[in-house]
Amino acid sequence: MKAGTFSDNAVQAYEGLSGDGLSAAQKKKLLAVVEVFVSRAKADVARTKMAEVSRHLADTYVTWAGGIADDSAFYVRVHSPVVWVEVDCQGPGPLTGAYGATQGGDPTQLHVHSVIRTPNGNDYGRELLRQHYLTSPHHNRS
């Protein structure tokens, strides 16, 4: 995963198919994929974010690697100025007993990592509440 641990503000090149080159039906499907992740937020936040994603559809890129069969392992990334979504099938790793496989086996849809982030959003692992308390005058108790 490119947007994993400690990768705040990492500059990532846009790669893959441009949203600008997609048909209307493909754009609709792309928005539906992003909405699966965005809709985990409160409804008003999700609506605002989806409107933002829609406005940037022309400069959104989709990258796919892997198979296309229903059970194939795959990697997909949606990258725009306002959203980053990654889905990556992993090997069994520490969950090997659950899959009856050996440590470090082939990637499978039984072990999937996903992330949604805001590019350059300073959002991974930050103590946002602590930062707010330290930088907002109305919390100053001196």
mmCIF file of C-alpha atoms in Angstrom:
data_model
loop_
_atom_site.group_PDB
_atom_site.id
_atom_site.type_symbol
_atom_site.label_atom_id
_atom_site.label_comp_id
_atom_site.label_asym_id
_atom_site.label_seq_id
_atom_site.Cartn_x
_atom_site.Cartn_y
_atom_site.Cartn_z
ATOM 1 C CA MET A 1 0.000 0.000 0.000
ATOM 2 C CA LYS A 2 1.392 3.370 -0.959
ATOM 3 C CA ALA A 3 -0.736 5.415 1.461
ATOM 4 C CA GLY A 4 0.022 3.342 4.517
ATOM 5 C CA THR A 5 1.777 4.051 7.772
ATOM 6 C CA PHE A 6 3.740 7.294 8.112
ATOM 7 C CA SER A 7 3.185 8.375 4.512
ATOM 8 C CA ASP A 8 1.614 11.763 5.213
ATOM 9 C CA ASN A 9 2.158 14.204 2.379
ATOM 10 C CA ALA A 10 4.127 11.730 0.278
ATOM 11 C CA VAL A 11 4.016 12.942 -3.311
ATOM 12 C CA GLN A 12 2.569 10.212 -5.495
ATOM 13 C CA ALA A 13 2.477 10.422 -9.270
ATOM 14 C CA TYR A 14 -0.907 10.158 -10.929
ATOM 15 C CA GLU A 15 -1.013 6.844 -12.781
ATOM 16 C CA GLY A 16 -3.549 4.815 -14.704
ATOM 17 C CA LEU A 17 -6.723 5.768 -16.489
ATOM 18 C CA SER A 18 -7.748 9.393 -16.282
ATOM 19 C CA GLY A 19 -11.300 10.178 -15.226
ATOM 20 C CA ASP A 20 -11.338 12.609 -18.122
ATOM 21 C CA GLY A 21 -11.147 9.680 -20.547
ATOM 22 C CA LEU A 22 -13.930 7.584 -19.005
ATOM 23 C CA SER A 23 -17.407 7.231 -20.465
ATOM 24 C CA ALA A 24 -20.398 8.526 -18.500
ATOM 25 C CA ALA A 25 -21.203 4.964 -17.368
ATOM 26 C CA GLN A 26 -17.604 4.384 -16.243
ATOM 27 C CA LYS A 27 -17.571 7.685 -14.334
ATOM 28 C CA LYS A 28 -20.752 6.641 -12.554
ATOM 29 C CA LYS A 29 -19.151 3.319 -11.544
ATOM 30 C CA LEU A 30 -16.000 5.094 -10.369
ATOM 31 C CA LEU A 31 -18.039 7.419 -8.168
ATOM 32 C CA ALA A 32 -19.913 4.397 -6.785
ATOM 33 C CA VAL A 33 -16.609 2.759 -5.795
ATOM 34 C CA VAL A 34 -15.418 5.899 -4.002
ATOM 35 C CA GLU A 35 -18.805 6.281 -2.326
ATOM 36 C CA VAL A 36 -18.444 2.833 -0.721
ATOM 37 C CA PHE A 37 -15.554 4.274 1.284
ATOM 38 C CA VAL A 38 -16.777 7.845 1.728
ATOM 39 C CA SER A 39 -20.196 6.698 2.952
ATOM 40 C CA ARG A 40 -18.615 5.357 6.146
ATOM 41 C CA ALA A 41 -18.558 8.974 7.357
ATOM 42 C CA LYS A 42 -21.560 10.832 8.744
ATOM 43 C CA ALA A 43 -24.137 11.515 6.013
ATOM 44 C CA ASP A 44 -23.495 15.263 5.757
ATOM 45 C CA VAL A 45 -19.721 14.772 5.656
ATOM 46 C CA ALA A 46 -20.081 12.033 3.034
ATOM 47 C CA ARG A 47 -22.311 14.226 0.838
ATOM 48 C CA THR A 48 -19.823 17.086 1.007
ATOM 49 C CA LYS A 49 -16.883 14.799 0.219
ATOM 50 C CA MET A 50 -18.680 13.121 -2.695
ATOM 51 C CA ALA A 51 -19.524 16.532 -4.172
ATOM 52 C CA GLU A 52 -15.837 17.416 -3.903
ATOM 53 C CA VAL A 53 -14.810 14.106 -5.516
ATOM 54 C CA SER A 54 -17.318 14.685 -8.339
ATOM 55 C CA ARG A 55 -15.910 18.155 -9.037
ATOM 56 C CA HIS A 56 -12.441 16.632 -9.474
ATOM 57 C CA LEU A 57 -13.468 13.643 -11.580
ATOM 58 C CA ALA A 58 -11.585 14.913 -14.647
ATOM 59 C CA ASP A 59 -8.298 14.815 -12.713
ATOM 60 C CA THR A 60 -8.960 11.510 -10.964
ATOM 61 C CA TYR A 61 -6.932 8.452 -11.933
ATOM 62 C CA VAL A 62 -7.671 4.750 -11.523
ATOM 63 C CA THR A 63 -4.930 2.128 -11.328
ATOM 64 C CA TRP A 64 -5.634 -1.626 -11.382
ATOM 65 C CA ALA A 65 -3.269 -4.579 -11.059
ATOM 66 C CA GLY A 66 -4.142 -8.246 -10.784
ATOM 67 C CA GLY A 67 -6.728 -10.587 -12.160
ATOM 68 C CA ILE A 68 -10.289 -9.951 -13.197
ATOM 69 C CA ALA A 69 -11.864 -13.276 -12.206
ATOM 70 C CA ASP A 70 -14.327 -13.090 -9.309
ATOM 71 C CA ASP A 71 -11.814 -14.681 -6.913
ATOM 72 C CA SER A 72 -8.613 -13.042 -8.232
ATOM 73 C CA ALA A 73 -6.298 -11.087 -5.981
ATOM 74 C CA PHE A 74 -6.006 -7.468 -7.079
ATOM 75 C CA TYR A 75 -4.838 -3.966 -6.251
ATOM 76 C CA VAL A 76 -6.870 -0.869 -7.131
ATOM 77 C CA ARG A 77 -6.166 2.787 -6.438
ATOM 78 C CA VAL A 78 -8.304 5.869 -7.026
ATOM 79 C CA HIS A 79 -6.218 9.032 -6.779
ATOM 80 C CA SER A 80 -7.355 12.626 -7.186
ATOM 81 C CA PRO A 81 -6.443 15.959 -5.615
ATOM 82 C CA VAL A 82 -9.154 15.367 -2.973
ATOM 83 C CA VAL A 83 -9.297 11.614 -2.326
ATOM 84 C CA TRP A 84 -7.026 8.576 -2.239
ATOM 85 C CA VAL A 85 -8.596 5.115 -2.037
ATOM 86 C CA GLU A 86 -6.505 1.937 -2.078
ATOM 87 C CA VAL A 87 -7.622 -1.673 -1.897
ATOM 88 C CA ASP A 88 -4.913 -4.341 -1.843
ATOM 89 C CA CYS A 89 -5.255 -8.117 -1.487
ATOM 90 C CA GLN A 90 -2.607 -9.487 0.876
ATOM 91 C CA GLY A 91 -1.054 -12.856 1.618
ATOM 92 C CA PRO A 92 -2.424 -14.711 4.656
ATOM 93 C CA GLY A 93 0.314 -13.364 6.960
ATOM 94 C CA PRO A 94 -0.492 -13.792 10.659
ATOM 95 C CA LEU A 95 -3.971 -15.106 9.829
ATOM 96 C CA THR A 96 -2.651 -18.286 8.236
ATOM 97 C CA GLY A 97 -4.612 -20.628 10.480
ATOM 98 C CA ALA A 98 -7.880 -19.094 9.334
ATOM 99 C CA TYR A 99 -6.994 -19.835 5.702
ATOM 100 C CA GLY A 100 -5.254 -23.170 6.100
ATOM 101 C CA ALA A 101 -2.228 -21.696 4.342
ATOM 102 C CA THR A 102 1.383 -21.194 5.274
ATOM 103 C CA GLN A 103 2.865 -17.888 6.426
ATOM 104 C CA GLY A 104 3.484 -15.495 3.545
ATOM 105 C CA GLY A 105 1.282 -17.249 0.975
ATOM 106 C CA ASP A 106 -0.120 -15.719 -2.174
ATOM 107 C CA PRO A 107 -2.404 -12.690 -1.959
ATOM 108 C CA THR A 108 -6.075 -13.544 -1.594
ATOM 109 C CA GLN A 109 -9.406 -11.758 -1.322
ATOM 110 C CA LEU A 110 -9.681 -13.310 2.151
ATOM 111 C CA HIS A 111 -7.134 -10.782 3.462
ATOM 112 C CA VAL A 112 -7.685 -7.291 2.079
ATOM 113 C CA HIS A 113 -6.255 -3.974 3.251
ATOM 114 C CA SER A 114 -7.980 -0.744 2.312
ATOM 115 C CA VAL A 115 -7.479 2.915 3.057
ATOM 116 C CA ILE A 116 -9.186 6.183 2.247
ATOM 117 C CA ARG A 117 -7.241 9.377 2.756
ATOM 118 C CA THR A 118 -7.060 12.994 1.745
ATOM 119 C CA PRO A 119 -3.883 13.597 -0.276
ATOM 120 C CA ASN A 120 -1.559 15.900 1.663
ATOM 121 C CA GLY A 121 -4.102 15.916 4.470
ATOM 122 C CA ASN A 122 -1.701 15.378 7.384
ATOM 123 C CA ASP A 123 -4.186 12.766 8.549
ATOM 124 C CA TYR A 124 -2.323 9.569 9.328
ATOM 125 C CA GLY A 125 -1.584 8.951 12.972
ATOM 126 C CA ARG A 126 -1.774 12.594 13.998
ATOM 127 C CA GLU A 127 -3.081 13.521 17.416
ATOM 128 C CA LEU A 128 -5.641 15.897 15.967
ATOM 129 C CA LEU A 129 -7.527 16.481 19.204
ATOM 130 C CA ARG A 130 -4.304 17.252 21.086
ATOM 131 C CA GLN A 131 -3.223 19.613 18.292
ATOM 132 C CA HIS A 132 -6.585 21.354 18.529
ATOM 133 C CA TYR A 133 -6.296 21.787 22.302
ATOM 134 C CA LEU A 134 -2.760 23.150 21.997
ATOM 135 C CA THR A 135 -3.479 25.585 19.169
ATOM 136 C CA SER A 136 -6.996 26.837 19.918
ATOM 137 C CA PRO A 137 -7.106 29.819 22.301
ATOM 138 C CA HIS A 138 -10.502 28.892 23.727
ATOM 139 C CA HIS A 139 -8.865 25.829 25.333
ATOM 140 C CA ASN A 140 -6.110 27.838 27.021
ATOM 141 C CA ARG A 141 -6.546 27.392 30.791
ATOM 142 C CA SER A 142 -3.768 29.704 31.969
#
